[in-house]
CSV table of C-alpha atoms and ligand atoms in Angstrom, one decimal:
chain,number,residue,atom,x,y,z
A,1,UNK,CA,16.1,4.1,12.0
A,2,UNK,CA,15.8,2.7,15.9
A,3,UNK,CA,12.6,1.3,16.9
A,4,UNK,CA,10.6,3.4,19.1
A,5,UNK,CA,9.1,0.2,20.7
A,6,UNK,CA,10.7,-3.1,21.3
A,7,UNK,CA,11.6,-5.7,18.4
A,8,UNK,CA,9.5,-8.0,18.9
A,9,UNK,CA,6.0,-5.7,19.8
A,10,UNK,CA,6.9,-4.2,16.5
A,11,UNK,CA,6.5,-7.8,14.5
A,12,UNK,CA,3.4,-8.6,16.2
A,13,UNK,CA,1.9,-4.5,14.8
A,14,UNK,CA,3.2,-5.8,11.5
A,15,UNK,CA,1.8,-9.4,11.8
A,16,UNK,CA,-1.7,-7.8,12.9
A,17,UNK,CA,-1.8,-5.7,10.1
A,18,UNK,CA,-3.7,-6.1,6.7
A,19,UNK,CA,-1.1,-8.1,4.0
A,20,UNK,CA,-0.5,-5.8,1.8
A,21,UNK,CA,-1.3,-6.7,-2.3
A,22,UNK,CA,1.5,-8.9,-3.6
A,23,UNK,CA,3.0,-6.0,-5.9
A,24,UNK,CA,3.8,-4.0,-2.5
A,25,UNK,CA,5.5,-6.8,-1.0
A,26,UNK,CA,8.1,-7.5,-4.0
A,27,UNK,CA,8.4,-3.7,-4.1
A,28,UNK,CA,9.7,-4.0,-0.5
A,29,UNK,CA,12.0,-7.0,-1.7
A,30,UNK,CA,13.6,-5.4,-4.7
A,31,UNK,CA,14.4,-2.2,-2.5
A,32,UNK,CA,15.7,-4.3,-0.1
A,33,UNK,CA,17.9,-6.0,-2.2
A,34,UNK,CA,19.1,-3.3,-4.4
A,35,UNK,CA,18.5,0.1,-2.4
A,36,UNK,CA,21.4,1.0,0.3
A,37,UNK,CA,18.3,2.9,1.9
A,38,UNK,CA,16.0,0.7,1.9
A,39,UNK,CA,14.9,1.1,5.2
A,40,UNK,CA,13.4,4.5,4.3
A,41,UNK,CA,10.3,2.8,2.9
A,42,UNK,CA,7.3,2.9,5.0
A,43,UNK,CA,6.4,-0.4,5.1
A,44,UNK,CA,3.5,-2.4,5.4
A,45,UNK,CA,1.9,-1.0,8.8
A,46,UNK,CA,2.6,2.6,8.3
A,47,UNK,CA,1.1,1.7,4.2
A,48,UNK,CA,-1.7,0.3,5.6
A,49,UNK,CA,-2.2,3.4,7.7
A,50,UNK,CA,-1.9,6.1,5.4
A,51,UNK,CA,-4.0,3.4,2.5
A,52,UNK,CA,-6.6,4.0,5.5
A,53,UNK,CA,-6.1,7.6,5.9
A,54,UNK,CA,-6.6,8.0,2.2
A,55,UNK,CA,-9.9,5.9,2.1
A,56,UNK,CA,-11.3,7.9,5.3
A,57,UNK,CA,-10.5,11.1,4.1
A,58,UNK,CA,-12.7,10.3,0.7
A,59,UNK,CA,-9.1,12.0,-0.8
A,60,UNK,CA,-9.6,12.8,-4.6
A,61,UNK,CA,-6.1,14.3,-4.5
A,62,UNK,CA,-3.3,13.8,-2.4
A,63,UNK,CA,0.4,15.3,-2.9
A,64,UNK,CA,3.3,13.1,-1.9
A,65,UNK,CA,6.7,14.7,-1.0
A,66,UNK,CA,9.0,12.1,-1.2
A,67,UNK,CA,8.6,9.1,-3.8
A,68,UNK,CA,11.8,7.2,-3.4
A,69,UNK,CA,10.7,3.8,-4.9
A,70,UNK,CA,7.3,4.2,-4.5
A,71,UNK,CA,5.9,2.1,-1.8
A,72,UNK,CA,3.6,5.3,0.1
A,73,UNK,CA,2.7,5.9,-3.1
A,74,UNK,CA,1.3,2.9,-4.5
A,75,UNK,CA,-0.2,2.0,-1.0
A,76,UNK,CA,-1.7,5.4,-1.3
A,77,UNK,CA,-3.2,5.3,-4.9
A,78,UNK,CA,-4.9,2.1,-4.5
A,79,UNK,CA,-7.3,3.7,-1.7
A,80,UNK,CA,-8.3,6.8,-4.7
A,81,UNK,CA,-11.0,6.7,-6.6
A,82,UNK,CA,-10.4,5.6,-10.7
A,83,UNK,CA,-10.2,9.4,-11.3
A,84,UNK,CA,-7.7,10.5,-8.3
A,85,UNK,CA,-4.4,11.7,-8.8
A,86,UNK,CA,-1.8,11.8,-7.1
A,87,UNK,CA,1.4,13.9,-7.6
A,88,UNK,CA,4.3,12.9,-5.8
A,89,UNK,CA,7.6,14.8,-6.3
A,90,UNK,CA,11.6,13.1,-5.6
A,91,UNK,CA,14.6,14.7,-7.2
A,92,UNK,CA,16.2,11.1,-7.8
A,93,UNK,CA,15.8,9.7,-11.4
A,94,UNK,CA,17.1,6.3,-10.5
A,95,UNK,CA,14.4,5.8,-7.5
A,96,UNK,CA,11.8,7.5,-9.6
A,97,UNK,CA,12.1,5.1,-12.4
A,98,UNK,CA,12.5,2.1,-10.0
A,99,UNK,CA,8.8,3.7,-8.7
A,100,UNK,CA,7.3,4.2,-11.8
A,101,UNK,CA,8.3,0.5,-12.9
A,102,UNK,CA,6.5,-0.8,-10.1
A,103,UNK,CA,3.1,1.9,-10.4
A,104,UNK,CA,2.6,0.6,-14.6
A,105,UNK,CA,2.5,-3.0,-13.4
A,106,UNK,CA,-0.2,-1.9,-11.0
A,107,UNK,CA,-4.0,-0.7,-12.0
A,108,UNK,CA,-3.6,2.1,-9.4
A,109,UNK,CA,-0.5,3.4,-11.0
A,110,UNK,CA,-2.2,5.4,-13.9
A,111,UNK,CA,-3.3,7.6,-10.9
A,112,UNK,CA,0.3,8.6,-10.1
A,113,UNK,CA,2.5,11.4,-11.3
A,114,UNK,CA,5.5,11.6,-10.4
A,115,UNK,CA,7.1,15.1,-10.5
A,116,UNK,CA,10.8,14.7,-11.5
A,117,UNK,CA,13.2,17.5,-9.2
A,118,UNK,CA,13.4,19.8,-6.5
A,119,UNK,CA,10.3,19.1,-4.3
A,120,UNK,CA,10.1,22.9,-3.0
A,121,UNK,CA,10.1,23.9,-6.8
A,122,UNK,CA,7.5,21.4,-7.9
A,123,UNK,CA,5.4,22.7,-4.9
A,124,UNK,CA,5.7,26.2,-5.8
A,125,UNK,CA,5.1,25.9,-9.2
A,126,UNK,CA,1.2,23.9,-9.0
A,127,UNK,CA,-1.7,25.8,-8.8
A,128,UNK,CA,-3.7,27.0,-5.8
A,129,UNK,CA,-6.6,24.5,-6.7
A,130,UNK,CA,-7.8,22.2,-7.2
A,131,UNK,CA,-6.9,21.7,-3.8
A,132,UNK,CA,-5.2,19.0,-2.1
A,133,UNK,CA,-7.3,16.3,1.1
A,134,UNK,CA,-4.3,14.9,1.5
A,135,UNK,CA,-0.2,15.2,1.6
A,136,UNK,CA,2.4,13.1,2.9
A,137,UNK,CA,5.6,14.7,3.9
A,138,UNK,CA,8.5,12.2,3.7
A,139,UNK,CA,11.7,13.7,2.1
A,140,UNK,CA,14.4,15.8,3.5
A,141,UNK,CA,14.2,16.8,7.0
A,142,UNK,CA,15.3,19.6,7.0
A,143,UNK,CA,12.9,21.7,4.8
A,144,UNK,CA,9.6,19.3,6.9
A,145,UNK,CA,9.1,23.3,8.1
A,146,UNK,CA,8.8,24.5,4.5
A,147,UNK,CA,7.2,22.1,3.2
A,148,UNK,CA,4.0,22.3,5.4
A,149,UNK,CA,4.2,26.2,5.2
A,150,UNK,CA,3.8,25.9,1.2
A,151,UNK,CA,1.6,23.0,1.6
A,152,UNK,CA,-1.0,24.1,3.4
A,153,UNK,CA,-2.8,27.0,1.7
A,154,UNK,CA,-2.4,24.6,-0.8
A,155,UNK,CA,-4.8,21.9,1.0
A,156,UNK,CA,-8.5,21.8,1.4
A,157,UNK,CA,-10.4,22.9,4.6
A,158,UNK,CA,-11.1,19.3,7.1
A,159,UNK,CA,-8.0,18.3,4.6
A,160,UNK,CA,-4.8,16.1,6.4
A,161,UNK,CA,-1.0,16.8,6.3
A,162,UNK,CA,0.5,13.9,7.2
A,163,UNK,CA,4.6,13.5,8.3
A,164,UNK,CA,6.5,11.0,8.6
A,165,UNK,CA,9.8,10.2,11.1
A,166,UNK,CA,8.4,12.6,13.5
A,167,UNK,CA,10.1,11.1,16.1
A,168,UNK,CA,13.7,10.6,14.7
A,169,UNK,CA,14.4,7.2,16.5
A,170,UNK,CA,13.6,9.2,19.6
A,171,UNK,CA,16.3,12.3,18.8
A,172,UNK,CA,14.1,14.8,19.6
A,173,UNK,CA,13.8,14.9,23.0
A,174,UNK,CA,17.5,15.6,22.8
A,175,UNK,CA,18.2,16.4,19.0
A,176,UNK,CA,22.2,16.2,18.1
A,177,UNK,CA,21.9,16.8,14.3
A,178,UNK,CA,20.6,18.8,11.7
A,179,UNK,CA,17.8,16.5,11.3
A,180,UNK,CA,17.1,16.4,14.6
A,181,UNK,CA,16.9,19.8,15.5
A,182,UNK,CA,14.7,20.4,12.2
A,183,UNK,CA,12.3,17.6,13.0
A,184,UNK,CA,12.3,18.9,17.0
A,185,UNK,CA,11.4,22.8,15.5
A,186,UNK,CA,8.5,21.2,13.0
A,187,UNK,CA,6.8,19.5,15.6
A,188,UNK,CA,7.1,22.5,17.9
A,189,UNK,CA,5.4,24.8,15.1
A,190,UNK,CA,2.5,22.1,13.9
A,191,UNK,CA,1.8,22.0,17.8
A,192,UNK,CA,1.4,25.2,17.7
A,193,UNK,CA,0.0,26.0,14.8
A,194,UNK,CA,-3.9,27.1,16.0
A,195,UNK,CA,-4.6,26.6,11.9
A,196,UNK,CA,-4.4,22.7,12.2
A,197,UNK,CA,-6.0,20.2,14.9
A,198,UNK,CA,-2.6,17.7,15.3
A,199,UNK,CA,-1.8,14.5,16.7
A,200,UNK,CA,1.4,12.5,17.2
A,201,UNK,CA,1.0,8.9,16.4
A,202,UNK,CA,4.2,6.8,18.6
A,203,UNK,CA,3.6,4.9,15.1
A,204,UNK,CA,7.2,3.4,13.6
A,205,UNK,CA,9.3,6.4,13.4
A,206,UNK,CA,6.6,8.5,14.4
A,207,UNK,CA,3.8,10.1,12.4
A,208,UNK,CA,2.3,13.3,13.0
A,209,UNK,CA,-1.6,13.9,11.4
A,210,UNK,CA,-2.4,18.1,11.2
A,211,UNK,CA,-6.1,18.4,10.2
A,212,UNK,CA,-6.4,22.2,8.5
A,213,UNK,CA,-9.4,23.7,10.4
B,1,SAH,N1,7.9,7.7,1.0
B,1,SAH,C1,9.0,6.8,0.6
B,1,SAH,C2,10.3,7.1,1.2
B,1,SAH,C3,10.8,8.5,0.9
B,1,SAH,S1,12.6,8.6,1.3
B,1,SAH,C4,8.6,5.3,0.8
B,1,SAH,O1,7.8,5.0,1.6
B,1,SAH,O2,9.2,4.5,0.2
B,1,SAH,C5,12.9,10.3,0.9
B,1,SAH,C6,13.0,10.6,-0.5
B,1,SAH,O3,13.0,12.1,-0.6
B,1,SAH,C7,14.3,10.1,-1.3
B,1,SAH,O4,13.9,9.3,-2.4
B,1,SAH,C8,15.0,11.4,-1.7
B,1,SAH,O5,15.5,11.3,-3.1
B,1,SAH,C9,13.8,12.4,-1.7
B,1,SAH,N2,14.3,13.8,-1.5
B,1,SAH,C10,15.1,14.3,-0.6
B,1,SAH,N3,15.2,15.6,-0.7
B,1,SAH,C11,14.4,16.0,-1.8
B,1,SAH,C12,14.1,17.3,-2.4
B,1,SAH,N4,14.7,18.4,-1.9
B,1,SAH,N5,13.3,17.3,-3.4
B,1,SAH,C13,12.7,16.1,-3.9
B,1,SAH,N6,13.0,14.9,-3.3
B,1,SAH,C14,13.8,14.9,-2.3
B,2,CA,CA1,10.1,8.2,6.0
């Protein structure tokens, strides 16, 4: 992933920005060390954002599409309430177990499910309420369209879908790949989407927020 702003602007977001707990930062370290992908966690400024997110929203329930090993997630849960869940879905058993290591060692991590398989499957298949206040879209790019169409009769009215890598290094204004030209369409269809009020936040990788009117 390219920065969208320079190196060393990007440090000084990060070194302005809330620590997170202790548990998130050896989280970080042990992906770091053993994940080739590492760099696909969100990290501490865009944790801190969607922790904040969480906490403004009042969420109760939030749905997470995309564990890997669990950093969104745990930065997530620890902004719910002692009786919020939240359901996050990855199709990799070796990430998910990594994650779910990490949530039992936390006091947030009995809030967190993690659904085991095809995200779009594990979507279809929950109920139409209780509804969700918020969901995180962070897997693969190519279905970010799909996702939000099943997603959002699925979240609560003044309720926040929230996507991440909306700016793929900057590919959209000229997208080359697959990913690119799926991340390029999504943002084209939440812009125009009359059901949600959206902004693009130039945050890391880029983050869209789509509040469901
Ligand atoms: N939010 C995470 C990063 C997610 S990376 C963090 O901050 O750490 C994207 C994840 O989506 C990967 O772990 C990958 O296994 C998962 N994924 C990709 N396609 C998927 C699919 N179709 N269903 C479920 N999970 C999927
Ligand atoms: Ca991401």
């Amino acid at each position: 992933m390219a920065l969208i702003i320079d190196r060393d602007l990007e440090r000084y977001v990060h070194d302005h920005t809330e620590p997170p707990p202790a548990l998130l930062d050896e989280l970080r370290e042990h992906t770091l060390a053993n994940e080739p992908s590492a760099g696909m966690q969100v990290g501490r400024v865009e944790g801190t954002l969607l922790k904040l997110l969480v906490a403004l929203m009042q969420a109760r329930r939030v749905l997470e599409i995309g564990t890997f090993t669990g950093y969104s997630a745990l930065s997530m849960a620890e902004a719910l309430p002692p009786d919020g869940e939240l359901i996050t879905c990855d199709r990799d058993p070796d990430v998910s177990r990594v994650a779910r290591s990490f949530f039992d060692r936390s006091e947030h991590g009995k809030k967190i499910r993690i659904a085991l398989g095809d995200a779009l499957d594990t979507i279809r298949a929950l109920p139409a309420s209780p509804a969700f206040d918020l969901v995180f879209i962070d897997a693969d790019k190519e279905r970010y369209s799909t996702y939000y169409e099943e997603v959002l009769p699925r979240v609560r009215r003044g309720g926040l879908i929230v996507a991440d890598n909306t700016l793929w290094s900057g590919e959209v204004l000229a997208p080359q790949t697959v990913d690119g030209r799926a991340l390029a369409a999504f943002n084209d269809l939440v812009y125009r989407d009359p059901r949600v009020e959206k902004v693009m936040l130039s945050v890391r990788d880029g983050v869209t927020l789509a509040r469901k009117r």
